[in-house]
PDB file of C-alpha atoms and ligand atoms in Angstrom:
ATOM      1  CA  MET A   1      16.140  21.585 -17.858  1.00  0.00           C
ATOM      2  CA  GLN A   2      13.436  22.484 -20.430  1.00  0.00           C
ATOM      3  CA  ILE A   3      12.107  25.929 -19.217  1.00  0.00           C
ATOM      4  CA  HIS A   4       9.019  27.365 -21.431  1.00  0.00           C
ATOM      5  CA  VAL A   5       7.543  31.161 -20.336  1.00  0.00           C
ATOM      6  CA  TYR A   6       4.086  31.347 -21.534  1.00  0.00           C
ATOM      7  CA  ASP A   7       1.948  34.575 -21.902  1.00  0.00           C
ATOM      8  CA  HIS A   8      -0.625  33.297 -19.511  1.00  0.00           C
ATOM      9  CA  ALA A   9      -1.179  30.921 -16.819  1.00  0.00           C
ATOM     10  CA  GLN A  10      -3.961  29.163 -18.481  1.00  0.00           C
ATOM     11  CA  GLN A  11      -1.031  27.981 -21.246  1.00  0.00           C
ATOM     12  CA  VAL A  12       0.704  26.748 -18.658  1.00  0.00           C
ATOM     13  CA  GLY A  13      -2.038  25.015 -17.308  1.00  0.00           C
ATOM     14  CA  GLN A  14      -2.765  23.606 -20.946  1.00  0.00           C
ATOM     15  CA  ALA A  15       1.248  22.816 -21.285  1.00  0.00           C
ATOM     16  CA  ALA A  16       1.457  20.757 -18.162  1.00  0.00           C
ATOM     17  CA  ALA A  17      -1.785  18.906 -18.968  1.00  0.00           C
ATOM     18  CA  THR A  18      -0.601  18.185 -22.466  1.00  0.00           C
ATOM     19  CA  LEU A  19       2.311  16.264 -21.023  1.00  0.00           C
ATOM     20  CA  LEU A  20       0.256  14.794 -18.369  1.00  0.00           C
ATOM     21  CA  ALA A  21      -2.126  13.547 -21.076  1.00  0.00           C
ATOM     22  CA  ALA A  22       0.964  12.416 -23.387  1.00  0.00           C
ATOM     23  CA  GLN A  23       2.191  10.188 -20.460  1.00  0.00           C
ATOM     24  CA  LEU A  24      -0.892   8.516 -19.992  1.00  0.00           C
ATOM     25  CA  ILE A  25      -1.681   8.112 -23.604  1.00  0.00           C
ATOM     26  CA  SER A  26       1.823   6.718 -24.055  1.00  0.00           C
ATOM     27  CA  LYS A  27       1.402   4.411 -20.809  1.00  0.00           C
ATOM     28  CA  PRO A  28      -2.230   3.960 -19.500  1.00  0.00           C
ATOM     29  CA  ASN A  29      -1.138   3.025 -15.964  1.00  0.00           C
ATOM     30  CA  SER A  30       1.305   5.748 -15.492  1.00  0.00           C
ATOM     31  CA  VAL A  31       1.982   6.279 -11.746  1.00  0.00           C
ATOM     32  CA  LEU A  32       1.303  10.243 -11.611  1.00  0.00           C
ATOM     33  CA  GLY A  33       2.502  12.291  -8.880  1.00  0.00           C
ATOM     34  CA  LEU A  34      -0.073  15.233  -8.216  1.00  0.00           C
ATOM     35  CA  ALA A  35       0.479  18.566  -6.386  1.00  0.00           C
ATOM     36  CA  THR A  36      -1.981  21.286  -4.705  1.00  0.00           C
ATOM     37  CA  GLY A  37      -2.030  24.698  -4.758  1.00  0.00           C
ATOM     38  CA  SER A  38      -3.562  27.200  -6.905  1.00  0.00           C
ATOM     39  CA  THR A  39      -1.255  26.552  -9.428  1.00  0.00           C
ATOM     40  CA  PRO A  40      -2.156  23.156 -11.242  1.00  0.00           C
ATOM     41  CA  ILE A  41      -5.846  23.775 -10.669  1.00  0.00           C
ATOM     42  CA  PRO A  42      -5.783  25.133 -14.618  1.00  0.00           C
ATOM     43  CA  THR A  43      -3.461  21.997 -15.043  1.00  0.00           C
ATOM     44  CA  TYR A  44      -6.256  19.855 -13.417  1.00  0.00           C
ATOM     45  CA  GLN A  45      -9.045  21.970 -15.756  1.00  0.00           C
ATOM     46  CA  ALA A  46      -7.406  21.271 -18.954  1.00  0.00           C
ATOM     47  CA  LEU A  47      -6.752  17.696 -18.170  1.00  0.00           C
ATOM     48  CA  ILE A  48     -10.739  17.403 -17.351  1.00  0.00           C
ATOM     49  CA  SER A  49     -11.392  18.589 -20.410  1.00  0.00           C
ATOM     50  CA  LEU A  50      -9.172  15.841 -22.141  1.00  0.00           C
ATOM     51  CA  TYR A  51     -11.084  13.172 -20.229  1.00  0.00           C
ATOM     52  CA  LYS A  52     -14.095  14.813 -21.085  1.00  0.00           C
ATOM     53  CA  ALA A  53     -13.340  15.293 -24.742  1.00  0.00           C
ATOM     54  CA  GLY A  54     -12.719  11.146 -24.758  1.00  0.00           C
ATOM     55  CA  VAL A  55      -8.767  12.056 -25.339  1.00  0.00           C
ATOM     56  CA  VAL A  56      -7.445  10.376 -22.020  1.00  0.00           C
ATOM     57  CA  ASP A  57      -8.617   7.723 -19.529  1.00  0.00           C
ATOM     58  CA  PHE A  58      -7.234   7.333 -16.005  1.00  0.00           C
ATOM     59  CA  SER A  59      -8.828   3.986 -15.430  1.00  0.00           C
ATOM     60  CA  SER A  60      -5.671   2.193 -15.447  1.00  0.00           C
ATOM     61  CA  ALA A  61      -3.574   5.256 -13.655  1.00  0.00           C
ATOM     62  CA  SER A  62      -2.942   5.370 -10.163  1.00  0.00           C
ATOM     63  CA  SER A  63      -1.450   8.514  -8.661  1.00  0.00           C
ATOM     64  CA  PHE A  64       0.417   9.795  -5.339  1.00  0.00           C
ATOM     65  CA  ASN A  65      -0.146  13.064  -3.647  1.00  0.00           C
ATOM     66  CA  LEU A  66       3.018  15.249  -2.518  1.00  0.00           C
ATOM     67  CA  ASP A  67       1.713  15.792   0.862  1.00  0.00           C
ATOM     68  CA  GLU A  68      -0.921  16.528   3.762  1.00  0.00           C
ATOM     69  CA  TYR A  69      -1.340  18.490   6.297  1.00  0.00           C
ATOM     70  CA  VAL A  70      -1.117  16.678   9.905  1.00  0.00           C
ATOM     71  CA  GLY A  71      -3.879  16.415  12.092  1.00  0.00           C
ATOM     72  CA  LEU A  72      -6.837  17.152   9.301  1.00  0.00           C
ATOM     73  CA  PRO A  73      -8.908  14.572   8.091  1.00  0.00           C
ATOM     74  CA  ALA A  74      -9.620  13.690   4.984  1.00  0.00           C
ATOM     75  CA  GLY A  75     -12.647  15.370   5.093  1.00  0.00           C
ATOM     76  CA  HIS A  76     -11.737  18.493   6.070  1.00  0.00           C
ATOM     77  CA  PRO A  77     -12.476  21.290   3.663  1.00  0.00           C
ATOM     78  CA  CYS A  78      -9.097  22.606   4.042  1.00  0.00           C
ATOM     79  CA  SER A  79      -7.301  18.861   3.723  1.00  0.00           C
ATOM     80  CA  TYR A  80      -5.291  18.507   0.726  1.00  0.00           C
ATOM     81  CA  HIS A  81      -7.888  15.318   0.181  1.00  0.00           C
ATOM     82  CA  SER A  82     -10.544  17.506  -0.425  1.00  0.00           C
ATOM     83  CA  PHE A  83      -8.868  19.945  -2.803  1.00  0.00           C
ATOM     84  CA  MET A  84      -7.960  17.046  -5.078  1.00  0.00           C
ATOM     85  CA  ARG A  85     -11.567  15.794  -5.115  1.00  0.00           C
ATOM     86  CA  GLU A  86     -12.823  18.597  -5.807  1.00  0.00           C
ATOM     87  CA  GLN A  87     -10.042  20.229  -8.411  1.00  0.00           C
ATOM     88  CA  LEU A  88      -9.829  16.324 -10.319  1.00  0.00           C
ATOM     89  CA  PHE A  89     -10.753  13.231  -9.055  1.00  0.00           C
ATOM     90  CA  ASP A  90     -14.624  14.118  -8.802  1.00  0.00           C
ATOM     91  CA  HIS A  91     -14.194  14.915 -12.713  1.00  0.00           C
ATOM     92  CA  VAL A  92     -12.181  12.018 -14.170  1.00  0.00           C
ATOM     93  CA  ASN A  93     -12.207   8.008 -13.792  1.00  0.00           C
ATOM     94  CA  MET A  94      -9.299   7.067 -12.076  1.00  0.00           C
ATOM     95  CA  PRO A  95     -10.427   3.967  -9.383  1.00  0.00           C
ATOM     96  CA  ALA A  96     -10.389   5.179  -6.100  1.00  0.00           C
ATOM     97  CA  ASP A  97      -8.083   2.689  -4.845  1.00  0.00           C
ATOM     98  CA  HIS A  98      -5.449   3.861  -6.988  1.00  0.00           C
ATOM     99  CA  ILE A  99      -5.218   7.043  -5.452  1.00  0.00           C
ATOM    100  CA  HIS A 100      -2.878   7.980  -3.033  1.00  0.00           C
ATOM    101  CA  ILE A 101      -2.241  10.898  -0.398  1.00  0.00           C
ATOM    102  CA  PRO A 102      -0.644  10.796   2.942  1.00  0.00           C
ATOM    103  CA  ASP A 103      -3.141  10.283   5.937  1.00  0.00           C
ATOM    104  CA  GLY A 104      -2.285  13.437   7.807  1.00  0.00           C
ATOM    105  CA  ASN A 105      -4.194  12.299  10.755  1.00  0.00           C
ATOM    106  CA  ALA A 106      -2.660   8.974  10.986  1.00  0.00           C
ATOM    107  CA  ALA A 107      -2.128   7.445  15.047  1.00  0.00           C
ATOM    108  CA  ASP A 108       1.497   7.486  14.074  1.00  0.00           C
ATOM    109  CA  PRO A 109       2.914   9.860  11.265  1.00  0.00           C
ATOM    110  CA  GLN A 110       6.416   8.118  11.222  1.00  0.00           C
ATOM    111  CA  THR A 111       4.631   4.785  10.326  1.00  0.00           C
ATOM    112  CA  GLU A 112       2.480   6.402   7.703  1.00  0.00           C
ATOM    113  CA  CYS A 113       5.755   8.121   5.983  1.00  0.00           C
ATOM    114  CA  ALA A 114       7.088   4.487   5.829  1.00  0.00           C
ATOM    115  CA  ARG A 115       3.877   3.201   4.891  1.00  0.00           C
ATOM    116  CA  TYR A 116       3.830   5.969   1.787  1.00  0.00           C
ATOM    117  CA  ASP A 117       7.333   5.186   0.888  1.00  0.00           C
ATOM    118  CA  GLN A 118       6.617   1.689   0.548  1.00  0.00           C
ATOM    119  CA  ALA A 119       3.565   2.092  -1.462  1.00  0.00           C
ATOM    120  CA  ILE A 120       5.183   4.380  -3.943  1.00  0.00           C
ATOM    121  CA  THR A 121       8.194   1.481  -4.487  1.00  0.00           C
ATOM    122  CA  ALA A 122       5.313  -1.252  -5.032  1.00  0.00           C
ATOM    123  CA  ALA A 123       3.624   0.921  -7.594  1.00  0.00           C
ATOM    124  CA  GLY A 124       6.957   0.575  -9.469  1.00  0.00           C
ATOM    125  CA  GLY A 125       7.796   4.354  -9.053  1.00  0.00           C
ATOM    126  CA  ILE A 126       6.660   7.727 -10.284  1.00  0.00           C
ATOM    127  CA  ASP A 127       5.963   8.123 -14.165  1.00  0.00           C
ATOM    128  CA  MET A 128       5.642  11.664 -13.677  1.00  0.00           C
ATOM    129  CA  GLN A 129       5.606  14.268 -10.959  1.00  0.00           C
ATOM    130  CA  VAL A 130       3.653  17.622 -11.049  1.00  0.00           C
ATOM    131  CA  LEU A 131       4.918  20.313  -8.919  1.00  0.00           C
ATOM    132  CA  GLY A 132       4.250  23.817  -7.707  1.00  0.00           C
ATOM    133  CA  ILE A 133       6.438  25.876  -5.914  1.00  0.00           C
ATOM    134  CA  GLY A 134       6.282  27.849  -2.349  1.00  0.00           C
ATOM    135  CA  ARG A 135       7.582  31.844  -2.610  1.00  0.00           C
ATOM    136  CA  ASN A 136      10.475  30.306  -0.267  1.00  0.00           C
ATOM    137  CA  GLY A 137      11.636  27.708  -2.990  1.00  0.00           C
ATOM    138  CA  HIS A 138       9.895  24.844  -1.489  1.00  0.00           C
ATOM    139  CA  ILE A 139       8.505  21.761  -2.957  1.00  0.00           C
ATOM    140  CA  GLY A 140       5.985  19.490  -1.757  1.00  0.00           C
ATOM    141  CA  PHE A 141       5.936  20.565   1.800  1.00  0.00           C
ATOM    142  CA  ASN A 142      10.059  20.335   1.544  1.00  0.00           C
ATOM    143  CA  GLU A 143      11.129  23.562   3.237  1.00  0.00           C
ATOM    144  CA  PRO A 144      14.276  25.800   3.200  1.00  0.00           C
ATOM    145  CA  ALA A 145      16.755  23.924   5.404  1.00  0.00           C
ATOM    146  CA  ASP A 146      20.271  22.376   6.201  1.00  0.00           C
ATOM    147  CA  ASP A 147      19.788  19.265   4.352  1.00  0.00           C
ATOM    148  CA  PHE A 148      17.815  17.380   1.782  1.00  0.00           C
ATOM    149  CA  THR A 149      15.770  14.992   3.069  1.00  0.00           C
ATOM    150  CA  TYR A 150      15.103  11.408   1.162  1.00  0.00           C
ATOM    151  CA  GLY A 151      11.804  10.001   1.728  1.00  0.00           C
ATOM    152  CA  THR A 152       8.717  10.435   3.286  1.00  0.00           C
ATOM    153  CA  HIS A 153       8.625  12.479   6.607  1.00  0.00           C
ATOM    154  CA  VAL A 154       6.890  14.785   8.825  1.00  0.00           C
ATOM    155  CA  VAL A 155       7.703  18.773   8.472  1.00  0.00           C
ATOM    156  CA  THR A 156       7.492  21.738  10.433  1.00  0.00           C
ATOM    157  CA  LEU A 157       6.025  24.243   7.988  1.00  0.00           C
ATOM    158  CA  ALA A 158       7.814  27.540   7.400  1.00  0.00           C
ATOM    159  CA  ALA A 159       6.199  30.899   8.688  1.00  0.00           C
ATOM    160  CA  ASP A 160       6.231  32.011   5.209  1.00  0.00           C
ATOM    161  CA  THR A 161       4.181  28.836   3.987  1.00  0.00           C
ATOM    162  CA  ILE A 162       2.181  29.044   6.970  1.00  0.00           C
ATOM    163  CA  GLU A 163       1.266  32.961   5.998  1.00  0.00           C
ATOM    164  CA  ALA A 164       0.638  31.626   2.252  1.00  0.00           C
ATOM    165  CA  ASN A 165      -1.270  29.465   2.703  1.00  0.00           C
ATOM    166  CA  ALA A 166      -3.360  30.853   5.468  1.00  0.00           C
ATOM    167  CA  ARG A 167      -5.806  32.470   2.204  1.00  0.00           C
ATOM    168  CA  PHE A 168      -7.528  28.858   2.333  1.00  0.00           C
ATOM    169  CA  PHE A 169      -8.187  28.925   5.684  1.00  0.00           C
ATOM    170  CA  LYS A 170     -10.293  31.453   7.930  1.00  0.00           C
ATOM    171  CA  SER A 171      -6.816  32.374   9.833  1.00  0.00           C
ATOM    172  CA  ALA A 172      -3.416  31.720   9.713  1.00  0.00           C
ATOM    173  CA  ASP A 173      -3.953  30.364  13.297  1.00  0.00           C
ATOM    174  CA  GLU A 174      -6.208  27.518  11.674  1.00  0.00           C
ATOM    175  CA  VAL A 175      -3.304  26.314   9.435  1.00  0.00           C
ATOM    176  CA  PRO A 176      -1.817  23.232  10.545  1.00  0.00           C
ATOM    177  CA  ARG A 177       2.196  23.606  11.673  1.00  0.00           C
ATOM    178  CA  GLN A 178       3.106  20.328  10.392  1.00  0.00           C
ATOM    179  CA  ALA A 179       2.756  18.286   7.290  1.00  0.00           C
ATOM    180  CA  VAL A 180       3.930  14.738   5.779  1.00  0.00           C
ATOM    181  CA  SER A 181       5.494  15.600   2.577  1.00  0.00           C
ATOM    182  CA  MET A 182       7.533  13.149   0.045  1.00  0.00           C
ATOM    183  CA  GLY A 183      11.044  14.050   0.392  1.00  0.00           C
ATOM    184  CA  ILE A 184      13.449  15.553  -2.236  1.00  0.00           C
ATOM    185  CA  GLY A 185      14.329  11.714  -2.837  1.00  0.00           C
ATOM    186  CA  ASN A 186      10.937  10.738  -3.823  1.00  0.00           C
ATOM    187  CA  ILE A 187      10.531  13.654  -6.462  1.00  0.00           C
ATOM    188  CA  MET A 188      14.138  13.189  -7.633  1.00  0.00           C
ATOM    189  CA  ALA A 189      13.203   9.651  -7.897  1.00  0.00           C
ATOM    190  CA  ALA A 190      10.474  10.231 -10.632  1.00  0.00           C
ATOM    191  CA  LYS A 191      11.223   9.422 -14.552  1.00  0.00           C
ATOM    192  CA  CYS A 192       9.917  13.182 -15.089  1.00  0.00           C
ATOM    193  CA  VAL A 193       9.242  16.026 -13.328  1.00  0.00           C
ATOM    194  CA  VAL A 194       6.880  19.333 -14.663  1.00  0.00           C
ATOM    195  CA  LEU A 195       6.805  21.926 -12.411  1.00  0.00           C
ATOM    196  CA  VAL A 196       4.431  24.779 -12.735  1.00  0.00           C
ATOM    197  CA  ALA A 197       4.814  28.264 -11.658  1.00  0.00           C
ATOM    198  CA  THR A 198       2.820  31.647 -12.044  1.00  0.00           C
ATOM    199  CA  GLY A 199       2.660  34.797 -10.708  1.00  0.00           C
ATOM    200  CA  GLU A 200       5.056  37.588  -9.831  1.00  0.00           C
ATOM    201  CA  ASN A 201       5.314  36.261  -6.119  1.00  0.00           C
ATOM    202  CA  LYS A 202       6.949  33.329  -7.504  1.00  0.00           C
ATOM    203  CA  ALA A 203       9.762  34.963  -9.708  1.00  0.00           C
ATOM    204  CA  LYS A 204      12.794  34.759  -7.296  1.00  0.00           C
ATOM    205  CA  ALA A 205      11.741  31.170  -6.575  1.00  0.00           C
ATOM    206  CA  VAL A 206      11.734  29.966 -10.079  1.00  0.00           C
ATOM    207  CA  TYR A 207      14.950  32.388 -10.974  1.00  0.00           C
ATOM    208  CA  ASP A 208      17.048  30.805  -7.703  1.00  0.00           C
ATOM    209  CA  THR A 209      15.544  27.426  -8.549  1.00  0.00           C
ATOM    210  CA  ILE A 210      17.309  27.456 -12.516  1.00  0.00           C
ATOM    211  CA  ARG A 211      19.681  30.117 -12.179  1.00  0.00           C
ATOM    212  CA  GLY A 212      21.019  29.830  -8.239  1.00  0.00           C
ATOM    213  CA  PRO A 213      23.488  27.239  -6.493  1.00  0.00           C
ATOM    214  CA  ILE A 214      21.840  24.131  -5.912  1.00  0.00           C
ATOM    215  CA  THR A 215      21.173  24.367  -2.150  1.00  0.00           C
ATOM    216  CA  PRO A 216      18.636  22.463   0.453  1.00  0.00           C
ATOM    217  CA  ARG A 217      18.048  26.355   1.205  1.00  0.00           C
ATOM    218  CA  VAL A 218      16.289  26.544  -2.310  1.00  0.00           C
ATOM    219  CA  PRO A 219      14.804  23.147  -2.277  1.00  0.00           C
ATOM    220  CA  ALA A 220      13.490  23.365  -5.793  1.00  0.00           C
ATOM    221  CA  SER A 221      16.939  23.989  -7.205  1.00  0.00           C
ATOM    222  CA  VAL A 222      17.911  20.289  -7.163  1.00  0.00           C
ATOM    223  CA  LEU A 223      15.905  20.104  -9.997  1.00  0.00           C
ATOM    224  CA  GLN A 224      18.743  20.944 -11.649  1.00  0.00           C
ATOM    225  CA  LEU A 225      20.103  17.753 -11.305  1.00  0.00           C
ATOM    226  CA  HIS A 226      16.931  15.723 -12.655  1.00  0.00           C
ATOM    227  CA  PRO A 227      17.482  14.094 -16.073  1.00  0.00           C
ATOM    228  CA  CYS A 228      13.977  15.070 -17.097  1.00  0.00           C
ATOM    229  CA  CYS A 229      12.621  18.172 -15.794  1.00  0.00           C
ATOM    230  CA  VAL A 230      10.353  21.036 -17.681  1.00  0.00           C
ATOM    231  CA  ILE A 231       9.891  24.329 -15.949  1.00  0.00           C
ATOM    232  CA  LEU A 232       6.362  25.979 -17.241  1.00  0.00           C
ATOM    233  CA  THR A 233       5.840  29.508 -16.181  1.00  0.00           C
ATOM    234  CA  ASP A 234       4.172  32.139 -17.259  1.00  0.00           C
ATOM    235  CA  ARG A 235       5.503  35.630 -17.630  1.00  0.00           C
ATOM    236  CA  GLU A 236       4.960  37.187 -14.389  1.00  0.00           C
ATOM    237  CA  ALA A 237       7.073  34.277 -12.629  1.00  0.00           C
ATOM    238  CA  GLY A 238       9.604  33.965 -15.350  1.00  0.00           C
ATOM    239  CA  LYS A 239       9.991  37.586 -15.322  1.00  0.00           C
ATOM    240  CA  LEU A 240      13.668  37.661 -13.922  1.00  0.00           C
ATOM    241  CA  MET A 241      14.354  35.045 -16.014  1.00  0.00           C
ATOM    242  CA  LEU A 242      13.428  37.123 -18.989  1.00  0.00           C
ATOM    243  CA  GLU A 243      15.076  40.414 -17.678  1.00  0.00           C
ATOM    244  CA  GLU A 244      18.666  38.270 -18.107  1.00  0.00           C
TER     245      GLU A 244
HETATM  246  C1  GLP B   1       1.944  24.304  -1.006  1.00  0.00           C
HETATM  247  C2  GLP B   1       2.231  22.992  -1.334  1.00  0.00           C
HETATM  248  C3  GLP B   1       3.087  22.824  -2.558  1.00  0.00           C
HETATM  249  C4  GLP B   1       2.592  24.208  -3.405  1.00  0.00           C
HETATM  250  C5  GLP B   1       2.479  25.419  -2.938  1.00  0.00           C
HETATM  251  C6  GLP B   1       2.301  26.589  -3.816  1.00  0.00           C
HETATM  252  O1  GLP B   1       2.598  25.117   0.054  1.00  0.00           O
HETATM  253  N1  GLP B   1       2.206  22.297  -0.384  1.00  0.00           N
HETATM  254  O2  GLP B   1       3.165  21.535  -2.985  1.00  0.00           O
HETATM  255  O3  GLP B   1       3.590  23.750  -4.677  1.00  0.00           O
HETATM  256  O4  GLP B   1       1.637  25.286  -1.886  1.00  0.00           O
HETATM  257  O5  GLP B   1       1.081  26.719  -3.605  1.00  0.00           O
HETATM  258  P1  GLP B   1       0.729  27.724  -4.443  1.00  0.00           P
HETATM  259  O6  GLP B   1       0.418  27.316  -6.297  1.00  0.00           O
HETATM  260  O7  GLP B   1      -1.089  27.822  -4.135  1.00  0.00           O
HETATM  261  O8  GLP B   1       1.433  29.025  -4.741  1.00  0.00           O
END
């Protein structure tokens, strides 16, 4: 693992965007794995700036998002489809048919999971996967569990995740209880992984991910086994690492 602790969250975003830009420059038809949540927003802002400055081009690139809530139509303001449009896709030139996000509103979520895995395989796999991290160590919506899950699957969200994500909804009651998420196997199959974490409430999850045992109780800890994993944090999220 490459671990970089920056002074500010903005620098984390700049660093992650730099890695994504380098990926796109060296392989214009890269397959990017993308994440939602507040943490990658500065990354997407920095990437949009690089696009507007003419440094990166998304016209041959494609993307697969990690996850989507079950039961939210793509047009719902709290869907991850909406989030990605607002935070990235409306501002860059990735063709619409190159953008893949699980359909949380599919009539049969299991069939949707299989379709999504097949689409990732057909695209040649993910070149660079962006990850945030949950306070409980989740990646995508792979919640703490007894086992790692390989492929895209339907997840029941942990109580802590519902509480953490309630800020995006009118109330915790409105947060969907399930999601479709890429599995740990999908994430580990990415050629390179870039995990961004900012804020003190991620410090324990970051520490356990990097220094703790590899366990499905801290899903991100599996990244210790990834051959190309870069972890970018600000001082707050890297706090427990710095105190060592
Ligand atoms: C959600 C997403 C995760 C994300 C996590 C942390 O649960 N499914 O992919 O990493 O939130 O989000 P934030 O960056 O807002 O703390």
